[in-house]
Amino acid sequence: MSSNSSMVNEAAPSGEEAGELEAISGAEPLAAKRTARIFCIANQKGGVGKTTTAVNLAAALVAQKQRVLLVDLDPQGNATMGSGIDKRELQATPYQVLIGEASIAEAAKTCESGYDVLPSNRELAGAEIDLVELEERERQLKHAIAAVADRYDFVLIDCPPTLSLLTLNGLAAAHGVIIPMQCEYFALEGLSDLVNTIKRVHANLNPDLRVIGLLRVMFDPRVTLQQQVSAQLESHFGDKVFNSIIPRNVRLAEAPSYGLPGVVFDPESKGAQAYVAFGAEMIERMKTL
């Protein structure tokens, strides 16, 4: 056995962890819900393609005639800029929404790619301090989304890469979590931490929360280790792993500098086509959840 294979086996999720993923399940099927399906795109590890997935999934769903709201819950504001909205000129952000000074309807902007964005900037970092004093501080976003949920088919929440009050607000508001992850050794190690976080939120804040699926991103089939990790994910988590695989693609990386999702910037690129396929898979998956 190669050293790479040995490392992957050591980091691989146990059968118990795979069972825990199945156990995190809401009481009501998502297909029965009449308002927006609300999903967090989350991973406690940074640099794993959360924002790229958020903006491209939003654009891919719009291409499928879905009404989409993208909530940028990261003070860095990358999903905002990647959607073509200047974060330096915002009148309202999730900060005002979370502390009750503005509604999502007032703060949201429609971007060129056809979806609405609740845009963010560094001001949002101050919400951590102000939320501490509020009752139900972990559920402020949930209440705000409820007021506009009938306007959308999907609400996507781009979470920061930390377990903070902002992330907890996202998880408490969501029906499910989409986990983008690279097929690398350390990504496997971090997955169990994220699953434990989701379990705690499911038990204490949001019994509807479940893991919708794991999305393999930045995938390079030429790298043996990535092939091994991908196989481990399929073996341990079965249908919790999306069929769609997002390749490492330079056009996806270039698109944010033009203020566009890759799906719009270069629809013919392999990365864009993979996200379009992922959007279609998400819509199809909603019929069975």
PDB file of C-alpha atoms in Angstrom:
ATOM      1  CA  MET A   1       0.000   0.000   0.000  1.00  0.00           C
ATOM      2  CA  SER A   2       1.347   3.447  -0.921  1.00  0.00           C
ATOM      3  CA  SER A   3       1.985   6.115   1.730  1.00  0.00           C
ATOM      4  CA  ASN A   4      -0.728   8.287   0.155  1.00  0.00           C
ATOM      5  CA  SER A   5      -3.264   5.483   0.411  1.00  0.00           C
ATOM      6  CA  SER A   6      -2.315   4.882   4.035  1.00  0.00           C
ATOM      7  CA  MET A   7      -2.794   8.557   4.902  1.00  0.00           C
ATOM      8  CA  VAL A   8      -6.217   8.613   3.259  1.00  0.00           C
ATOM      9  CA  ASN A   9      -7.336   5.539   5.179  1.00  0.00           C
ATOM     10  CA  GLU A  10      -6.233   7.106   8.469  1.00  0.00           C
ATOM     11  CA  ALA A  11      -8.191  10.293   7.792  1.00  0.00           C
ATOM     12  CA  ALA A  12     -11.234   8.588   6.280  1.00  0.00           C
ATOM     13  CA  PRO A  13     -14.536   9.020   8.115  1.00  0.00           C
ATOM     14  CA  SER A  14     -15.578   6.045  10.184  1.00  0.00           C
ATOM     15  CA  GLY A  15     -18.764   4.120   9.559  1.00  0.00           C
ATOM     16  CA  GLU A  16     -20.159   5.794  12.676  1.00  0.00           C
ATOM     17  CA  GLU A  17     -19.560   9.253  11.212  1.00  0.00           C
ATOM     18  CA  ALA A  18     -21.254   8.237   7.980  1.00  0.00           C
ATOM     19  CA  GLY A  19     -24.229   7.041  10.005  1.00  0.00           C
ATOM     20  CA  GLU A  20     -24.358  10.360  11.842  1.00  0.00           C
ATOM     21  CA  LEU A  21     -24.718  12.148   8.523  1.00  0.00           C
ATOM     22  CA  GLU A  22     -27.761  10.012   7.754  1.00  0.00           C
ATOM     23  CA  ALA A  23     -29.172  10.631  11.232  1.00  0.00           C
ATOM     24  CA  ILE A  24     -29.208  14.423  10.795  1.00  0.00           C
ATOM     25  CA  SER A  25     -32.617  14.653   9.214  1.00  0.00           C
ATOM     26  CA  GLY A  26     -35.520  17.035   9.510  1.00  0.00           C
ATOM     27  CA  ALA A  27     -39.055  15.960  10.344  1.00  0.00           C
ATOM     28  CA  GLU A  28     -40.705  17.378   7.233  1.00  0.00           C
ATOM     29  CA  PRO A  29     -39.593  16.446   3.718  1.00  0.00           C
ATOM     30  CA  LEU A  30     -38.216  19.444   1.849  1.00  0.00           C
ATOM     31  CA  ALA A  31     -40.392  18.576  -1.140  1.00  0.00           C
ATOM     32  CA  ALA A  32     -43.442  19.338   1.030  1.00  0.00           C
ATOM     33  CA  LYS A  33     -42.342  22.882   1.849  1.00  0.00           C
ATOM     34  CA  ARG A  34     -44.064  25.625  -0.121  1.00  0.00           C
ATOM     35  CA  THR A  35     -41.621  28.422   0.614  1.00  0.00           C
ATOM     36  CA  ALA A  36     -37.980  28.794  -0.309  1.00  0.00           C
ATOM     37  CA  ARG A  37     -35.530  25.959   0.261  1.00  0.00           C
ATOM     38  CA  ILE A  38     -32.819  27.494   2.419  1.00  0.00           C
ATOM     39  CA  PHE A  39     -29.280  26.126   2.241  1.00  0.00           C
ATOM     40  CA  CYS A  40     -26.028  27.059   3.912  1.00  0.00           C
ATOM     41  CA  ILE A  41     -22.867  26.581   1.930  1.00  0.00           C
ATOM     42  CA  ALA A  42     -20.469  25.884   4.769  1.00  0.00           C
ATOM     43  CA  ASN A  43     -17.113  24.471   5.673  1.00  0.00           C
ATOM     44  CA  GLN A  44     -15.009  25.444   8.678  1.00  0.00           C
ATOM     45  CA  LYS A  45     -11.909  25.171   6.500  1.00  0.00           C
ATOM     46  CA  GLY A  46     -11.086  28.250   4.437  1.00  0.00           C
ATOM     47  CA  GLY A  47     -10.207  28.275   0.754  1.00  0.00           C
ATOM     48  CA  VAL A  48     -12.399  25.333  -0.226  1.00  0.00           C
ATOM     49  CA  GLY A  49     -14.589  27.052  -2.789  1.00  0.00           C
ATOM     50  CA  LYS A  50     -17.577  28.060  -0.643  1.00  0.00           C
ATOM     51  CA  THR A  51     -18.069  31.433  -2.293  1.00  0.00           C
ATOM     52  CA  THR A  52     -17.349  30.098  -5.790  1.00  0.00           C
ATOM     53  CA  THR A  53     -19.999  27.449  -5.162  1.00  0.00           C
ATOM     54  CA  ALA A  54     -22.485  29.979  -3.751  1.00  0.00           C
ATOM     55  CA  VAL A  55     -22.373  32.425  -6.663  1.00  0.00           C
ATOM     56  CA  ASN A  56     -22.210  29.770  -9.377  1.00  0.00           C
ATOM     57  CA  LEU A  57     -25.003  27.685  -7.887  1.00  0.00           C
ATOM     58  CA  ALA A  58     -27.128  30.843  -7.659  1.00  0.00           C
ATOM     59  CA  ALA A  59     -26.516  31.610 -11.337  1.00  0.00           C
ATOM     60  CA  ALA A  60     -27.059  27.975 -12.347  1.00  0.00           C
ATOM     61  CA  LEU A  61     -30.409  27.880 -10.545  1.00  0.00           C
ATOM     62  CA  VAL A  62     -31.479  31.120 -12.230  1.00  0.00           C
ATOM     63  CA  ALA A  63     -30.672  29.471 -15.566  1.00  0.00           C
ATOM     64  CA  GLN A  64     -33.155  26.760 -14.506  1.00  0.00           C
ATOM     65  CA  LYS A  65     -35.859  29.457 -14.024  1.00  0.00           C
ATOM     66  CA  GLN A  66     -35.572  29.461 -10.230  1.00  0.00           C
ATOM     67  CA  ARG A  67     -35.947  32.578  -8.066  1.00  0.00           C
ATOM     68  CA  VAL A  68     -32.822  32.876  -5.937  1.00  0.00           C
ATOM     69  CA  LEU A  69     -31.617  34.983  -3.006  1.00  0.00           C
ATOM     70  CA  LEU A  70     -27.915  34.791  -2.119  1.00  0.00           C
ATOM     71  CA  VAL A  71     -27.125  35.895   1.440  1.00  0.00           C
ATOM     72  CA  ASP A  72     -23.492  36.962   1.860  1.00  0.00           C
ATOM     73  CA  LEU A  73     -22.872  36.247   5.536  1.00  0.00           C
ATOM     74  CA  ASP A  74     -19.099  36.691   5.332  1.00  0.00           C
ATOM     75  CA  PRO A  75     -17.674  40.121   6.297  1.00  0.00           C
ATOM     76  CA  GLN A  76     -15.089  39.722   3.527  1.00  0.00           C
ATOM     77  CA  GLY A  77     -17.917  40.307   1.050  1.00  0.00           C
ATOM     78  CA  ASN A  78     -16.469  38.051  -1.647  1.00  0.00           C
ATOM     79  CA  ALA A  79     -19.863  36.729  -2.787  1.00  0.00           C
ATOM     80  CA  THR A  80     -21.011  40.344  -3.046  1.00  0.00           C
ATOM     81  CA  MET A  81     -18.087  41.368  -5.255  1.00  0.00           C
ATOM     82  CA  GLY A  82     -18.284  38.103  -7.206  1.00  0.00           C
ATOM     83  CA  SER A  83     -21.886  38.991  -8.046  1.00  0.00           C
ATOM     84  CA  GLY A  84     -20.863  42.390  -9.408  1.00  0.00           C
ATOM     85  CA  ILE A  85     -21.979  44.516  -6.445  1.00  0.00           C
ATOM     86  CA  ASP A  86     -19.571  47.096  -5.027  1.00  0.00           C
ATOM     87  CA  LYS A  87     -19.307  46.375  -1.309  1.00  0.00           C
ATOM     88  CA  ARG A  88     -17.924  49.864  -0.663  1.00  0.00           C
ATOM     89  CA  GLU A  89     -21.206  51.545  -1.616  1.00  0.00           C
ATOM     90  CA  LEU A  90     -23.749  49.615   0.418  1.00  0.00           C
ATOM     91  CA  GLN A  91     -26.494  51.358   2.354  1.00  0.00           C
ATOM     92  CA  ALA A  92     -27.470  48.207   4.243  1.00  0.00           C
ATOM     93  CA  THR A  93     -25.889  44.809   4.844  1.00  0.00           C
ATOM     94  CA  PRO A  94     -26.764  41.709   6.899  1.00  0.00           C
ATOM     95  CA  TYR A  95     -25.543  43.761   9.881  1.00  0.00           C
ATOM     96  CA  GLN A  96     -28.612  46.036   9.745  1.00  0.00           C
ATOM     97  CA  VAL A  97     -30.833  43.044   9.002  1.00  0.00           C
ATOM     98  CA  LEU A  98     -29.551  41.012  11.962  1.00  0.00           C
ATOM     99  CA  ILE A  99     -29.975  43.831  14.478  1.00  0.00           C
ATOM    100  CA  GLY A 100     -33.428  44.747  13.138  1.00  0.00           C
ATOM    101  CA  GLU A 101     -32.642  48.079  11.485  1.00  0.00           C
ATOM    102  CA  ALA A 102     -33.491  46.909   7.944  1.00  0.00           C
ATOM    103  CA  SER A 103     -35.372  44.121   6.222  1.00  0.00           C
ATOM    104  CA  ILE A 104     -33.978  41.840   3.556  1.00  0.00           C
ATOM    105  CA  ALA A 105     -36.423  43.406   1.096  1.00  0.00           C
ATOM    106  CA  GLU A 106     -34.864  46.805   1.799  1.00  0.00           C
ATOM    107  CA  ALA A 107     -31.236  45.658   1.739  1.00  0.00           C
ATOM    108  CA  ALA A 108     -31.195  43.146  -1.134  1.00  0.00           C
ATOM    109  CA  LYS A 109     -29.974  44.058  -4.613  1.00  0.00           C
ATOM    110  CA  THR A 110     -30.593  42.305  -7.914  1.00  0.00           C
ATOM    111  CA  CYS A 111     -27.330  41.515  -9.696  1.00  0.00           C
ATOM    112  CA  GLU A 112     -26.650  41.342 -13.416  1.00  0.00           C
ATOM    113  CA  SER A 113     -26.703  37.535 -13.320  1.00  0.00           C
ATOM    114  CA  GLY A 114     -30.383  37.530 -12.336  1.00  0.00           C
ATOM    115  CA  TYR A 115     -30.433  36.619  -8.654  1.00  0.00           C
ATOM    116  CA  ASP A 116     -30.932  38.820  -5.595  1.00  0.00           C
ATOM    117  CA  VAL A 117     -28.053  39.381  -3.185  1.00  0.00           C
ATOM    118  CA  LEU A 118     -28.109  40.457   0.453  1.00  0.00           C
ATOM    119  CA  PRO A 119     -24.676  42.093   0.119  1.00  0.00           C
ATOM    120  CA  SER A 120     -21.982  42.283   2.756  1.00  0.00           C
ATOM    121  CA  ASN A 121     -18.861  44.197   3.735  1.00  0.00           C
ATOM    122  CA  ARG A 122     -16.572  44.565   6.747  1.00  0.00           C
ATOM    123  CA  GLU A 123     -19.322  46.305   8.689  1.00  0.00           C
ATOM    124  CA  LEU A 124     -20.880  42.890   9.240  1.00  0.00           C
ATOM    125  CA  ALA A 125     -18.041  41.954  11.601  1.00  0.00           C
ATOM    126  CA  GLY A 126     -19.598  44.293  14.176  1.00  0.00           C
ATOM    127  CA  ALA A 127     -22.734  42.166  14.302  1.00  0.00           C
ATOM    128  CA  GLU A 128     -20.899  39.635  16.477  1.00  0.00           C
ATOM    129  CA  ILE A 129     -20.767  42.166  19.308  1.00  0.00           C
ATOM    130  CA  ASP A 130     -24.270  43.612  18.930  1.00  0.00           C
ATOM    131  CA  LEU A 131     -25.987  40.234  18.553  1.00  0.00           C
ATOM    132  CA  VAL A 132     -24.772  39.060  21.968  1.00  0.00           C
ATOM    133  CA  GLU A 133     -27.256  41.378  23.677  1.00  0.00           C
ATOM    134  CA  LEU A 134     -30.294  40.232  21.661  1.00  0.00           C
ATOM    135  CA  GLU A 135     -32.804  37.559  22.587  1.00  0.00           C
ATOM    136  CA  GLU A 136     -32.769  34.616  20.176  1.00  0.00           C
ATOM    137  CA  ARG A 137     -29.532  35.994  18.769  1.00  0.00           C
ATOM    138  CA  GLU A 138     -28.899  32.797  16.793  1.00  0.00           C
ATOM    139  CA  ARG A 139     -32.288  33.045  15.041  1.00  0.00           C
ATOM    140  CA  GLN A 140     -32.245  36.646  13.793  1.00  0.00           C
ATOM    141  CA  LEU A 141     -31.489  35.641  10.204  1.00  0.00           C
ATOM    142  CA  LYS A 142     -34.173  32.953  10.293  1.00  0.00           C
ATOM    143  CA  HIS A 143     -36.811  35.527  11.240  1.00  0.00           C
ATOM    144  CA  ALA A 144     -35.594  37.937   8.548  1.00  0.00           C
ATOM    145  CA  ILE A 145     -35.661  35.291   5.795  1.00  0.00           C
ATOM    146  CA  ALA A 146     -39.153  34.161   6.844  1.00  0.00           C
ATOM    147  CA  ALA A 147     -40.481  37.584   5.849  1.00  0.00           C
ATOM    148  CA  VAL A 148     -39.366  37.128   2.206  1.00  0.00           C
ATOM    149  CA  ALA A 149     -39.329  33.331   1.837  1.00  0.00           C
ATOM    150  CA  ASP A 150     -42.397  33.258  -0.415  1.00  0.00           C
ATOM    151  CA  ARG A 151     -40.561  35.403  -2.975  1.00  0.00           C
ATOM    152  CA  TYR A 152     -37.892  32.802  -3.692  1.00  0.00           C
ATOM    153  CA  ASP A 153     -37.463  29.162  -4.633  1.00  0.00           C
ATOM    154  CA  PHE A 154     -33.965  28.979  -3.139  1.00  0.00           C
ATOM    155  CA  VAL A 155     -32.093  30.973  -0.509  1.00  0.00           C
ATOM    156  CA  LEU A 156     -28.345  30.280  -0.464  1.00  0.00           C
ATOM    157  CA  ILE A 157     -26.284  31.439   2.524  1.00  0.00           C
ATOM    158  CA  ASP A 158     -22.536  31.877   2.041  1.00  0.00           C
ATOM    159  CA  CYS A 159     -21.117  31.345   5.544  1.00  0.00           C
ATOM    160  CA  PRO A 160     -17.757  32.539   6.903  1.00  0.00           C
ATOM    161  CA  PRO A 161     -15.123  29.829   7.502  1.00  0.00           C
ATOM    162  CA  THR A 162     -15.453  30.078  11.284  1.00  0.00           C
ATOM    163  CA  LEU A 163     -17.931  28.848  13.853  1.00  0.00           C
ATOM    164  CA  SER A 164     -19.274  32.235  14.921  1.00  0.00           C
ATOM    165  CA  LEU A 165     -22.641  33.826  15.662  1.00  0.00           C
ATOM    166  CA  LEU A 166     -22.881  34.614  11.968  1.00  0.00           C
ATOM    167  CA  THR A 167     -22.401  30.968  11.004  1.00  0.00           C
ATOM    168  CA  LEU A 168     -24.838  29.870  13.719  1.00  0.00           C
ATOM    169  CA  ASN A 169     -27.430  32.280  12.318  1.00  0.00           C
ATOM    170  CA  GLY A 170     -26.957  30.711   8.904  1.00  0.00           C
ATOM    171  CA  LEU A 171     -27.265  27.158  10.211  1.00  0.00           C
ATOM    172  CA  ALA A 172     -30.262  28.028  12.390  1.00  0.00           C
ATOM    173  CA  ALA A 173     -32.065  29.492   9.361  1.00  0.00           C
ATOM    174  CA  ALA A 174     -31.335  26.690   6.909  1.00  0.00           C
ATOM    175  CA  HIS A 175     -33.108  23.507   5.915  1.00  0.00           C
ATOM    176  CA  GLY A 176     -29.818  21.944   4.938  1.00  0.00           C
ATOM    177  CA  VAL A 177     -26.084  22.286   4.457  1.00  0.00           C
ATOM    178  CA  ILE A 178     -24.119  21.902   1.243  1.00  0.00           C
ATOM    179  CA  ILE A 179     -20.484  21.100   2.037  1.00  0.00           C
ATOM    180  CA  PRO A 180     -17.969  21.944  -0.695  1.00  0.00           C
ATOM    181  CA  MET A 181     -14.687  20.174  -0.103  1.00  0.00           C
ATOM    182  CA  GLN A 182     -11.454  19.451  -1.871  1.00  0.00           C
ATOM    183  CA  CYS A 183     -10.417  15.836  -2.169  1.00  0.00           C
ATOM    184  CA  GLU A 184      -7.346  16.251   0.007  1.00  0.00           C
ATOM    185  CA  TYR A 185      -6.086  14.706   3.232  1.00  0.00           C
ATOM    186  CA  PHE A 186      -6.733  17.662   5.546  1.00  0.00           C
ATOM    187  CA  ALA A 187     -10.219  18.166   4.095  1.00  0.00           C
ATOM    188  CA  LEU A 188     -11.160  14.693   5.335  1.00  0.00           C
ATOM    189  CA  GLU A 189      -9.839  15.506   8.801  1.00  0.00           C
ATOM    190  CA  GLY A 190     -11.898  18.694   8.984  1.00  0.00           C
ATOM    191  CA  LEU A 191     -15.102  17.077   7.772  1.00  0.00           C
ATOM    192  CA  SER A 192     -15.803  15.312  11.071  1.00  0.00           C
ATOM    193  CA  ASP A 193     -15.527  18.647  12.934  1.00  0.00           C
ATOM    194  CA  LEU A 194     -18.088  20.226  10.627  1.00  0.00           C
ATOM    195  CA  VAL A 195     -20.456  17.267  10.947  1.00  0.00           C
ATOM    196  CA  ASN A 196     -20.236  17.548  14.747  1.00  0.00           C
ATOM    197  CA  THR A 197     -21.086  21.254  14.528  1.00  0.00           C
ATOM    198  CA  ILE A 198     -24.105  20.499  12.357  1.00  0.00           C
ATOM    199  CA  LYS A 199     -25.192  17.801  14.822  1.00  0.00           C
ATOM    200  CA  ARG A 200     -25.080  20.279  17.718  1.00  0.00           C
ATOM    201  CA  VAL A 201     -27.092  22.879  15.810  1.00  0.00           C
ATOM    202  CA  HIS A 202     -29.579  20.198  14.767  1.00  0.00           C
ATOM    203  CA  ALA A 203     -30.014  19.132  18.402  1.00  0.00           C
ATOM    204  CA  ASN A 204     -30.142  22.566  20.029  1.00  0.00           C
ATOM    205  CA  LEU A 205     -31.230  25.204  17.513  1.00  0.00           C
ATOM    206  CA  ASN A 206     -32.704  23.778  14.332  1.00  0.00           C
ATOM    207  CA  PRO A 207     -34.262  20.300  14.196  1.00  0.00           C
ATOM    208  CA  ASP A 208     -34.953  20.795  10.455  1.00  0.00           C
ATOM    209  CA  LEU A 209     -31.251  21.041   9.655  1.00  0.00           C
ATOM    210  CA  ARG A 210     -29.696  18.213   7.663  1.00  0.00           C
ATOM    211  CA  VAL A 211     -26.684  17.607   5.464  1.00  0.00           C
ATOM    212  CA  ILE A 212     -27.872  17.824   1.866  1.00  0.00           C
ATOM    213  CA  GLY A 213     -24.636  16.617   0.375  1.00  0.00           C
ATOM    214  CA  LEU A 214     -20.895  16.843  -0.116  1.00  0.00           C
ATOM    215  CA  LEU A 215     -19.718  18.608  -3.263  1.00  0.00           C
ATOM    216  CA  ARG A 216     -16.266  17.738  -4.588  1.00  0.00           C
ATOM    217  CA  VAL A 217     -14.608  20.931  -5.857  1.00  0.00           C
ATOM    218  CA  MET A 218     -11.264  21.955  -7.411  1.00  0.00           C
ATOM    219  CA  PHE A 219     -10.951  18.346  -8.520  1.00  0.00           C
ATOM    220  CA  ASP A 220      -8.004  17.217 -10.621  1.00  0.00           C
ATOM    221  CA  PRO A 221      -8.420  13.598 -11.769  1.00  0.00           C
ATOM    222  CA  ARG A 222      -4.704  13.413 -12.597  1.00  0.00           C
ATOM    223  CA  VAL A 223      -3.814  13.512  -8.898  1.00  0.00           C
ATOM    224  CA  THR A 224      -3.921  10.013  -7.406  1.00  0.00           C
ATOM    225  CA  LEU A 225      -4.567  11.245  -3.863  1.00  0.00           C
ATOM    226  CA  GLN A 226      -7.645  13.155  -5.012  1.00  0.00           C
ATOM    227  CA  GLN A 227      -8.974  10.043  -6.720  1.00  0.00           C
ATOM    228  CA  GLN A 228      -8.455   8.074  -3.489  1.00  0.00           C
ATOM    229  CA  VAL A 229     -10.183  10.674  -1.301  1.00  0.00           C
ATOM    230  CA  SER A 230     -13.076  10.909  -3.762  1.00  0.00           C
ATOM    231  CA  ALA A 231     -13.497   7.124  -3.625  1.00  0.00           C
ATOM    232  CA  GLN A 232     -13.431   7.220   0.194  1.00  0.00           C
ATOM    233  CA  LEU A 233     -16.193   9.822   0.241  1.00  0.00           C
ATOM    234  CA  GLU A 234     -18.375   7.762  -2.076  1.00  0.00           C
ATOM    235  CA  SER A 235     -17.698   4.608  -0.067  1.00  0.00           C
ATOM    236  CA  HIS A 236     -18.505   6.118   3.334  1.00  0.00           C
ATOM    237  CA  PHE A 237     -21.255   8.611   2.490  1.00  0.00           C
ATOM    238  CA  GLY A 238     -22.978   7.047  -0.526  1.00  0.00           C
ATOM    239  CA  ASP A 239     -25.763   9.237  -1.917  1.00  0.00           C
ATOM    240  CA  LYS A 240     -24.774  12.077   0.410  1.00  0.00           C
ATOM    241  CA  VAL A 241     -22.033  12.777  -2.153  1.00  0.00           C
ATOM    242  CA  PHE A 242     -23.297  14.759  -5.134  1.00  0.00           C
ATOM    243  CA  ASN A 243     -22.765  13.159  -8.518  1.00  0.00           C
ATOM    244  CA  SER A 244     -21.570  16.489  -9.887  1.00  0.00           C
ATOM    245  CA  ILE A 245     -17.839  17.138  -9.553  1.00  0.00           C
ATOM    246  CA  ILE A 246     -16.412  20.627 -10.014  1.00  0.00           C
ATOM    247  CA  PRO A 247     -13.015  20.542 -11.760  1.00  0.00           C
ATOM    248  CA  ARG A 248     -10.133  22.856 -11.047  1.00  0.00           C
ATOM    249  CA  ASN A 249     -10.727  25.497 -13.717  1.00  0.00           C
ATOM    250  CA  VAL A 250      -8.967  28.776 -14.425  1.00  0.00           C
ATOM    251  CA  ARG A 251     -12.114  30.421 -15.838  1.00  0.00           C
ATOM    252  CA  LEU A 252     -13.904  29.958 -12.520  1.00  0.00           C
ATOM    253  CA  ALA A 253     -10.955  31.648 -10.809  1.00  0.00           C
ATOM    254  CA  GLU A 254     -10.932  34.558 -13.266  1.00  0.00           C
ATOM    255  CA  ALA A 255     -14.672  35.271 -13.166  1.00  0.00           C
ATOM    256  CA  PRO A 256     -14.856  37.128  -9.792  1.00  0.00           C
ATOM    257  CA  SER A 257     -12.493  39.846 -11.039  1.00  0.00           C
ATOM    258  CA  TYR A 258     -15.158  40.654 -13.645  1.00  0.00           C
ATOM    259  CA  GLY A 259     -17.962  40.638 -11.066  1.00  0.00           C
ATOM    260  CA  LEU A 260     -19.596  37.586 -12.598  1.00  0.00           C
ATOM    261  CA  PRO A 261     -20.120  33.931 -11.693  1.00  0.00           C
ATOM    262  CA  GLY A 262     -18.172  31.567 -13.914  1.00  0.00           C
ATOM    263  CA  VAL A 263     -21.498  30.233 -15.221  1.00  0.00           C
ATOM    264  CA  VAL A 264     -22.148  33.655 -16.781  1.00  0.00           C
ATOM    265  CA  PHE A 265     -18.556  34.723 -17.478  1.00  0.00           C
ATOM    266  CA  ASP A 266     -17.714  31.703 -19.638  1.00  0.00           C
ATOM    267  CA  PRO A 267     -20.682  29.333 -20.017  1.00  0.00           C
ATOM    268  CA  GLU A 268     -18.675  26.982 -22.235  1.00  0.00           C
ATOM    269  CA  SER A 269     -15.898  26.369 -19.699  1.00  0.00           C
ATOM    270  CA  LYS A 270     -15.736  22.997 -17.978  1.00  0.00           C
ATOM    271  CA  GLY A 271     -16.163  24.632 -14.580  1.00  0.00           C
ATOM    272  CA  ALA A 272     -19.294  26.499 -15.657  1.00  0.00           C
ATOM    273  CA  GLN A 273     -20.816  23.390 -17.199  1.00  0.00           C
ATOM    274  CA  ALA A 274     -20.122  21.451 -13.994  1.00  0.00           C
ATOM    275  CA  TYR A 275     -21.966  24.049 -11.911  1.00  0.00           C
ATOM    276  CA  VAL A 276     -24.890  24.051 -14.353  1.00  0.00           C
ATOM    277  CA  ALA A 277     -25.072  20.275 -13.913  1.00  0.00           C
ATOM    278  CA  PHE A 278     -24.902  20.762 -10.144  1.00  0.00           C
ATOM    279  CA  GLY A 279     -27.810  23.231 -10.259  1.00  0.00           C
ATOM    280  CA  ALA A 280     -29.901  20.700 -12.166  1.00  0.00           C
ATOM    281  CA  GLU A 281     -28.917  17.993  -9.678  1.00  0.00           C
ATOM    282  CA  MET A 282     -29.989  20.213  -6.769  1.00  0.00           C
ATOM    283  CA  ILE A 283     -33.429  20.753  -8.297  1.00  0.00           C
ATOM    284  CA  GLU A 284     -33.787  17.042  -8.920  1.00  0.00           C
ATOM    285  CA  ARG A 285     -32.620  16.185  -5.401  1.00  0.00           C
ATOM    286  CA  MET A 286     -35.325  18.435  -3.912  1.00  0.00           C
ATOM    287  CA  LYS A 287     -37.924  16.029  -5.275  1.00  0.00           C
ATOM    288  CA  THR A 288     -36.616  13.193  -3.111  1.00  0.00           C
ATOM    289  CA  LEU A 289     -35.757  14.987   0.152  1.00  0.00           C
TER     290      LEU A 289
END
